Amino acid sequence: MGQVLVAPVYGSIAVAGAVLSSGRAVPDRKKLKKEDLQVSFYPVFSPRTHSLLRISSAPLDAPSVTLHEDNDELDEYLIGAAFDDLFKSNEEFESIIVIKDFVEDTGFENIREVISSSKKSLVKFTKKESNRDESLAINLLRSFHPIFSPTPGVKALQVDSSWEACTTLALENAARQERELTSIVCGAKDTGKSSFSRYLINRLLARYKCVAYIETDVGQSEFTPAGLLSLHFVTQPILGPPYTHQQLESERSFFFGSTSPRHNPDYYLACVYELINHWKQSQANDNSTTIPLVVNTQGWVSGMGYNLLIDIIRKVMPTDIFAMHHPVFSYKNMPPVFQEDVILPPPNSLDIIRKEPPSIHYLSSLSSLSSLSLQEVTATTTLADTFTATQQRDIVLASYFYQSNMGLEHYIRPNWDFKQHLTARVPWVIDWRHNLKAIWVIYEEVKMNELFYALNGSLVGLIGDVVDYKSQPGPSSRKHDNDDDTFVNQLSPQPQSTTCHGLAIVRAIDPSRHALLLLTPVSSSKLKNVSGLVKGELQLPVWALYNEDLDKKRWHKIPYITQESTEGAGANTLRVRRNLLRRSQQQ
C-alpha cells in the first residue's frame, strides 16, 4: 500500500500489466561501471480502496511501454552503494528497481480532511492494521508500505491466467492480420471490468505509442468524474485507480449528468455514437499511426442495459470482445444469447457486406477466489469492500476539483491541494450575456424565473462548440435578451456539434452583474472555449458545500444545508432498491 515513484534501474518490471524497461541488463559484479544513469520514474498509487498492486520482475526482452522523457539522474555513488549491499548475497537478480517518495508531497493524503467518510488514510495502514518492521530499510520510506506475507483484509491485484492468455491471443491476431485491435470490455457490476481495462491499456502501450479509450460507464468512469462519457488518447501506463489520474484531459467528452443511462437512453447512445465517430475520424485523418481502441461498458447487462450494450457493439464493430465471467454467481454473466446477438446482423438490417465476426474472450472475474465455495466467497471481505460506489464517486469528484493542474505533464508529477477548501477559493466570473449561448437543464423542467435557484450551488458541465471534430472558441461578446426563454433549453445539447470541456461548481450568482461565479480546475485557455452550461441530476456532495472545520457552529448561515428533518412529498429523493435478487438468481 502507498504512493511512490518507481523506476527500473536494470532489467524490467511489471505493474498492473505495464512493463517498464530500463533497456539495461543487470551487470556482472566484476564488470560494473560506476557511472550516472538516467531513469524514468512513474507514479504508482496503491490505496486501500482497490486491490493492491504488485511490483514484479519481467524479462528484459518482454515488450515494454515507451518511457516518458522527463528523466532523473541517479548518482554513481548511490548505485555503487546499492550494489555493495546486493553483492553481499550470492543471489542473482533479474531486475533492480529504485523506489522513492515523491520529491514534493502530493497532498493526496489530506483528502480525508475534506471527505468526512474517509477518516483513515487511503494510502497508509493504521497502527492497528500494520505489522511494519521498522528495522528493514525498505520500511523507511514514508509513503511505502510493502506487504511480504498474507495480511487479513488485504487483497492484491492478481492477474488471472485468462486475462494474460486472451490479451496475448488478441494481440497476436491483430499483428498477424496487420490491423488495429478494436476491443470492447463488458460484464456485470463488480466483476473487474475497470481493472481489466487498465490492464489491457497497459498491455497495448507495449505495442503501440497511443491507445484510444472510450468510457461508456457513466457510473464509474476511469478518467473523469461520474456522469461523463469520454474519449481519451492514452500514452502513459495507468498505475492507480481512477481518482489518481483525473489530470488526463479528454479528446472529446459529453456531460450526461446522471450515473445511469436508464433515464435518457437515446441521448446516451447518441453521445456514445459520436465518440465512436470521432475516433474513426481521427483514424482516417492519420493513416500513418495505428491507434487501437478500448471501450469500457456499463455494468447493466439485463433488459434495456443489455440492449444498449448490443447497440454499442454493433456500432463499434470490434475485432475482440472481452466478457467477464463469474465462476460462482451465474446471474453476473452475459446472457446465453450474447454470442448469437453479437455475431448475427441486427434484425431488418440491410447490410449485406459484414466484417469478420469478433472474437469473444471470456475472462475470469475473480482470479483469486475461483476455487472457493459460495460460502467462502460471500464471507471474504477486504479493505476495499468498505467503500461503496457512492463513496468511490465522491473521492473521484474531490480528486478532480482539488487537483492543482491538469495535463499529461501533471499526470507524471501529480499534486492536490486539499488544505484550501473550495469555499475559500477565488472563483472564475462569467458574464452570461456575453460568454454563454445557452444553458441546458436536463432531467427536469425549470422555468426562466426559477433558473438561478436551480443553478446556484449545483454541479454543471462546461459545454463548447465543435465543427468538423475540432473545438471552437467560445463567444467573446454576445448580447442576450434576458426575457428570451430560448436561452434556457430543456433538451440535451446536440452531441454532433458540442463537447464538454470539464466540470464546474456554481459557487454563486450575481444578477446585478449578470455574473456566474464558477469553481473549476479547467485551465483559462480551455475556459475561453466554453459557450454554455448544462445541469443534470447529479447532486453536489455535502463536503463541497461547507468546510467542516470552520462551519460546525454556523449551520444556520450556510445556504442549502439544514440539520432539521424534512417531511412531506418531495422532501427527499426517491430511491429505488435494485439490489434485491429474484428467486432464480439466489440459487
Tab-separated table of C-alpha atoms in Angstrom, residues 325-587:
chain	number	residue	atom	x	y	z
A	325	HIS	CA	-17.268	-14.475	-16.416
A	326	HIS	CA	-18.102	-15.058	-12.752
A	327	PRO	CA	-17.318	-18.594	-11.560
A	328	VAL	CA	-19.898	-18.570	-8.750
A	329	PHE	CA	-22.741	-16.123	-9.442
A	330	SER	CA	-24.158	-17.064	-12.836
A	331	TYR	CA	-26.541	-14.072	-12.906
A	332	LYS	CA	-23.480	-11.810	-13.276
A	333	ASN	CA	-22.531	-13.470	-16.556
A	334	MET	CA	-23.649	-12.410	-20.012
A	335	PRO	CA	-26.975	-13.908	-21.212
A	336	PRO	CA	-26.838	-17.207	-23.128
A	337	VAL	CA	-27.858	-15.421	-26.362
A	338	PHE	CA	-24.946	-12.948	-26.099
A	339	GLN	CA	-22.706	-14.702	-28.615
A	340	GLU	CA	-25.543	-15.023	-31.103
A	341	ASP	CA	-26.522	-11.354	-30.718
A	342	VAL	CA	-23.029	-10.005	-31.420
A	343	ILE	CA	-22.284	-12.304	-34.359
A	344	LEU	CA	-25.567	-12.211	-36.267
A	345	PRO	CA	-26.631	-8.994	-38.072
A	346	PRO	CA	-29.332	-6.917	-36.372
A	347	PRO	CA	-32.970	-7.587	-37.348
A	348	ASN	CA	-34.217	-5.823	-40.500
A	349	SER	CA	-30.627	-4.914	-41.355
A	350	LEU	CA	-29.901	-4.123	-44.994
A	351	ASP	CA	-26.148	-4.590	-44.601
A	352	ILE	CA	-25.004	-7.364	-46.927
A	353	ILE	CA	-21.251	-6.980	-46.540
A	354	ARG	CA	-20.132	-7.573	-42.967
A	355	LYS	CA	-16.746	-7.629	-41.330
A	356	GLU	CA	-15.397	-10.816	-39.831
A	357	PRO	CA	-17.302	-11.559	-36.596
A	358	PRO	CA	-15.475	-10.573	-33.416
A	359	SER	CA	-13.521	-12.994	-31.274
A	360	ILE	CA	-15.203	-13.398	-27.883
A	361	HIS	CA	-12.876	-13.966	-24.934
A	362	TYR	CA	-14.343	-14.990	-21.586
A	363	LEU	CA	-12.279	-13.790	-18.620
A	364	SER	CA	-12.349	-14.885	-15.004
A	365	SER	CA	-13.705	-12.083	-12.853
A	366	LEU	CA	-12.429	-13.446	-9.534
A	367	SER	CA	-8.956	-14.826	-10.138
A	368	SER	CA	-8.056	-15.384	-6.501
A	369	LEU	CA	-11.466	-16.785	-5.498
A	370	SER	CA	-12.293	-19.047	-8.431
A	371	SER	CA	-11.680	-22.207	-6.406
A	372	LEU	CA	-13.671	-21.131	-3.352
A	373	SER	CA	-17.183	-22.182	-2.459
A	374	LEU	CA	-20.165	-19.838	-2.402
A	375	GLN	CA	-19.986	-19.531	1.390
A	376	GLU	CA	-16.253	-18.697	1.286
A	377	VAL	CA	-16.686	-16.077	-1.418
A	378	THR	CA	-19.540	-14.430	0.477
A	379	ALA	CA	-17.589	-14.385	3.740
A	380	THR	CA	-14.398	-12.960	2.224
A	381	THR	CA	-14.115	-9.226	2.851
A	382	THR	CA	-11.247	-6.823	2.157
A	383	LEU	CA	-10.352	-3.231	2.954
A	384	ALA	CA	-11.750	-2.193	-0.433
A	385	ASP	CA	-15.163	-3.697	0.356
A	386	THR	CA	-15.816	-0.991	2.960
A	387	PHE	CA	-16.092	1.660	0.231
A	388	THR	CA	-19.439	1.951	-1.518
A	389	ALA	CA	-19.917	3.098	-5.116
A	390	THR	CA	-21.139	6.480	-3.844
A	391	GLN	CA	-18.018	6.932	-1.731
A	392	GLN	CA	-15.826	5.994	-4.692
A	393	ARG	CA	-17.575	8.637	-6.810
A	394	ASP	CA	-17.096	11.228	-4.057
A	395	ILE	CA	-13.362	10.519	-3.912
A	396	VAL	CA	-13.055	10.874	-7.696
A	397	LEU	CA	-15.002	14.140	-7.671
A	398	ALA	CA	-12.875	15.523	-4.838
A	399	SER	CA	-9.696	14.499	-6.652
A	400	TYR	CA	-10.928	16.281	-9.777
A	401	PHE	CA	-11.753	19.606	-8.126
A	402	TYR	CA	-8.780	19.674	-5.744
A	403	GLN	CA	-6.075	18.788	-8.286
A	404	SER	CA	-3.557	21.585	-8.752
A	405	ASN	CA	-3.166	21.298	-12.527
A	406	MET	CA	-4.404	19.273	-15.481
A	407	GLY	CA	-2.464	17.817	-18.408
A	408	LEU	CA	-0.138	14.898	-19.183
A	409	GLU	CA	2.881	16.510	-17.518
A	410	HIS	CA	0.938	16.724	-14.262
A	411	TYR	CA	-0.015	13.052	-14.504
A	412	ILE	CA	3.687	12.185	-14.169
A	413	ARG	CA	4.060	14.662	-11.273
A	414	PRO	CA	0.569	14.790	-9.679
A	415	ASN	CA	-0.384	17.210	-6.938
A	416	TRP	CA	-3.524	18.039	-4.959
A	417	ASP	CA	-4.292	20.930	-2.641
A	418	PHE	CA	-6.795	19.741	-0.032
A	419	LYS	CA	-5.606	22.305	2.506
A	420	GLN	CA	-7.534	25.148	0.868
A	421	HIS	CA	-11.223	24.293	0.880
A	422	LEU	CA	-13.377	25.014	-2.166
A	423	THR	CA	-15.358	27.557	-0.174
A	424	ALA	CA	-12.156	29.583	0.346
A	425	ARG	CA	-11.085	29.681	-3.301
A	426	VAL	CA	-11.466	32.600	-5.684
A	427	PRO	CA	-13.960	31.634	-8.424
A	428	TRP	CA	-13.958	32.447	-12.126
A	429	VAL	CA	-16.528	35.056	-13.190
A	430	ILE	CA	-18.522	34.587	-16.388
A	431	ASP	CA	-20.936	37.172	-17.785
A	432	TRP	CA	-23.758	35.086	-19.237
A	433	ARG	CA	-24.824	37.866	-21.592
A	434	HIS	CA	-21.506	37.893	-23.444
A	435	ASN	CA	-19.926	34.487	-22.835
A	436	LEU	CA	-22.773	31.971	-22.972
A	437	LYS	CA	-25.080	30.969	-25.806
A	438	ALA	CA	-27.371	28.720	-23.796
A	439	ILE	CA	-27.924	26.921	-20.516
A	440	TRP	CA	-29.338	23.413	-20.591
A	441	VAL	CA	-31.261	21.904	-17.680
A	442	ILE	CA	-31.930	18.246	-18.380
A	443	TYR	CA	-33.962	15.645	-16.460
A	444	GLU	CA	-36.220	18.335	-15.010
A	445	GLU	CA	-38.280	21.292	-16.150
A	446	VAL	CA	-37.177	24.697	-14.872
A	447	LYS	CA	-38.881	27.976	-15.629
A	448	MET	CA	-36.838	31.019	-16.550
A	449	ASN	CA	-37.704	32.878	-13.344
A	450	GLU	CA	-36.509	29.894	-11.272
A	451	LEU	CA	-33.281	29.274	-13.188
A	452	PHE	CA	-30.979	30.916	-10.633
A	453	TYR	CA	-32.401	28.790	-7.799
A	454	ALA	CA	-31.762	25.633	-9.827
A	455	LEU	CA	-28.222	26.587	-10.840
A	456	ASN	CA	-26.870	28.027	-7.604
A	457	GLY	CA	-24.771	25.509	-5.705
A	458	SER	CA	-25.038	22.917	-8.473
A	459	LEU	CA	-22.640	20.795	-10.496
A	460	VAL	CA	-22.578	21.745	-14.197
A	461	GLY	CA	-20.802	20.729	-17.368
A	462	LEU	CA	-18.825	23.312	-19.354
A	463	ILE	CA	-20.050	22.984	-22.937
A	464	GLY	CA	-18.205	24.143	-26.056
A	465	ASP	CA	-18.890	24.132	-29.795
A	466	VAL	CA	-17.369	21.627	-32.230
A	467	VAL	CA	-17.080	21.943	-36.009
A	468	ASP	CA	-15.575	19.131	-38.096
A	469	TYR	CA	-14.444	17.400	-34.893
A	470	LYS	CA	-12.443	20.447	-33.807
A	471	SER	CA	-13.146	22.562	-30.735
A	472	GLN	CA	-14.180	26.147	-31.440
A	473	PRO	CA	-13.569	29.302	-29.362
A	474	GLY	CA	-16.463	30.496	-27.261
A	475	PRO	CA	-18.332	33.767	-27.782
A	476	SER	CA	-16.333	36.785	-26.639
A	477	SER	CA	-19.020	39.435	-26.915
A	478	ARG	CA	-22.606	38.356	-27.231
A	479	LYS	CA	-25.595	40.354	-26.123
A	480	HIS	CA	-28.603	38.465	-24.863
A	481	ASP	CA	-32.175	39.393	-24.088
A	482	ASN	CA	-32.842	38.331	-20.513
A	483	ASP	CA	-36.518	37.809	-21.298
A	484	ASP	CA	-35.819	35.327	-24.078
A	485	ASP	CA	-36.838	31.873	-22.832
A	486	THR	CA	-34.819	30.209	-25.602
A	487	PHE	CA	-31.688	30.934	-23.532
A	488	VAL	CA	-32.755	28.078	-21.234
A	489	ASN	CA	-33.019	24.800	-23.115
A	490	GLN	CA	-34.837	21.791	-21.694
A	491	LEU	CA	-33.426	19.489	-24.374
A	492	SER	CA	-29.942	17.957	-24.225
A	493	PRO	CA	-27.036	19.537	-26.169
A	494	GLN	CA	-26.535	18.083	-29.634
A	495	PRO	CA	-23.566	15.671	-29.483
A	496	GLN	CA	-22.627	16.271	-33.125
A	497	SER	CA	-21.843	19.951	-32.507
A	498	THR	CA	-20.763	20.113	-28.853
A	499	THR	CA	-18.211	18.807	-26.380
A	500	CYS	CA	-17.712	19.072	-22.626
A	501	HIS	CA	-14.503	20.801	-21.507
A	502	GLY	CA	-14.909	19.812	-17.864
A	503	LEU	CA	-16.990	20.297	-14.748
A	504	ALA	CA	-17.635	23.334	-12.584
A	505	ILE	CA	-19.453	24.231	-9.384
A	506	VAL	CA	-21.735	27.270	-9.486
A	507	ARG	CA	-20.339	28.929	-6.365
A	508	ALA	CA	-22.686	31.920	-6.501
A	509	ILE	CA	-24.762	34.071	-8.875
A	510	ASP	CA	-24.675	37.876	-9.022
A	511	PRO	CA	-27.753	39.023	-11.001
A	512	SER	CA	-26.745	42.701	-10.763
A	513	ARG	CA	-23.605	41.959	-12.824
A	514	HIS	CA	-25.159	39.137	-14.839
A	515	ALA	CA	-22.323	37.018	-13.460
A	516	LEU	CA	-21.923	33.326	-12.702
A	517	LEU	CA	-19.140	32.526	-10.215
A	518	LEU	CA	-17.637	29.141	-11.060
A	519	LEU	CA	-15.117	26.856	-9.355
A	520	THR	CA	-13.285	24.563	-11.780
A	521	PRO	CA	-9.827	23.036	-12.315
A	522	VAL	CA	-10.126	23.670	-16.070
A	523	SER	CA	-7.392	25.986	-17.369
A	524	SER	CA	-8.119	29.512	-18.555
A	525	SER	CA	-7.223	28.543	-22.135
A	526	LYS	CA	-9.957	25.875	-22.101
A	527	LEU	CA	-12.469	28.196	-20.426
A	528	LYS	CA	-12.217	30.512	-23.435
A	529	ASN	CA	-13.865	27.775	-25.490
A	530	VAL	CA	-16.894	27.444	-23.205
A	531	SER	CA	-20.159	28.580	-24.777
A	532	GLY	CA	-22.775	27.026	-22.480
A	533	LEU	CA	-23.580	25.211	-19.257
A	534	VAL	CA	-25.573	22.046	-18.708
A	535	LYS	CA	-27.066	20.872	-15.424
A	536	GLY	CA	-28.034	17.245	-14.930
A	537	GLU	CA	-29.401	15.316	-11.985
A	538	LEU	CA	-26.061	14.887	-10.215
A	539	GLN	CA	-26.146	16.443	-6.767
A	540	LEU	CA	-23.245	18.284	-5.194
A	541	PRO	CA	-21.926	16.333	-2.167
A	542	VAL	CA	-22.238	17.957	1.239
A	543	TRP	CA	-18.439	18.122	1.676
A	544	ALA	CA	-18.265	20.545	-1.271
A	545	LEU	CA	-20.801	22.935	0.252
A	546	TYR	CA	-19.160	23.663	3.564
A	547	ASN	CA	-15.869	23.476	5.431
A	548	GLU	CA	-16.439	21.096	8.328
A	549	ASP	CA	-13.608	22.564	10.432
A	550	LEU	CA	-14.890	26.140	10.150
A	551	ASP	CA	-18.638	25.752	9.759
A	552	LYS	CA	-19.610	23.299	12.508
A	553	LYS	CA	-21.151	26.116	14.564
A	554	ARG	CA	-22.586	28.067	11.646
A	555	TRP	CA	-25.166	25.674	10.192
A	556	HIS	CA	-27.904	28.314	10.154
A	557	LYS	CA	-25.800	30.615	7.933
A	558	ILE	CA	-24.950	28.044	5.255
A	559	PRO	CA	-27.376	28.011	2.300
A	560	TYR	CA	-28.983	24.744	1.160
A	561	ILE	CA	-27.897	22.909	4.341
A	562	THR	CA	-30.042	22.069	7.361
A	563	GLN	CA	-29.858	19.740	10.332
A	564	GLU	CA	-33.618	19.542	10.584
A	565	SER	CA	-35.507	16.575	9.200
A	566	THR	CA	-37.671	17.199	6.157
A	567	GLU	CA	-41.158	15.819	5.670
A	568	GLY	CA	-43.830	15.744	3.015
A	569	ALA	CA	-43.963	14.952	-0.695
A	570	GLY	CA	-40.771	15.945	-2.496
A	571	ALA	CA	-38.794	16.356	0.727
A	572	ASN	CA	-36.357	13.588	-0.156
A	573	THR	CA	-35.030	11.974	-3.286
A	574	LEU	CA	-36.900	8.849	-4.325
A	575	ARG	CA	-34.561	5.886	-4.007
A	576	VAL	CA	-35.240	2.601	-5.768
A	577	ARG	CA	-33.926	-0.709	-4.441
A	578	ARG	CA	-32.280	-2.583	-7.300
A	579	ASN	CA	-30.145	-4.933	-5.209
A	580	LEU	CA	-32.933	-7.421	-4.476
A	581	LEU	CA	-32.374	-10.727	-6.265
A	582	ARG	CA	-35.047	-12.747	-7.987
A	583	ARG	CA	-35.610	-16.251	-6.700
A	584	SER	CA	-33.838	-17.726	-9.741
A	585	GLN	CA	-30.769	-15.551	-9.040
A	586	GLN	CA	-30.464	-16.702	-5.433
A	587	GLN	CA	-29.754	-20.281	-6.391
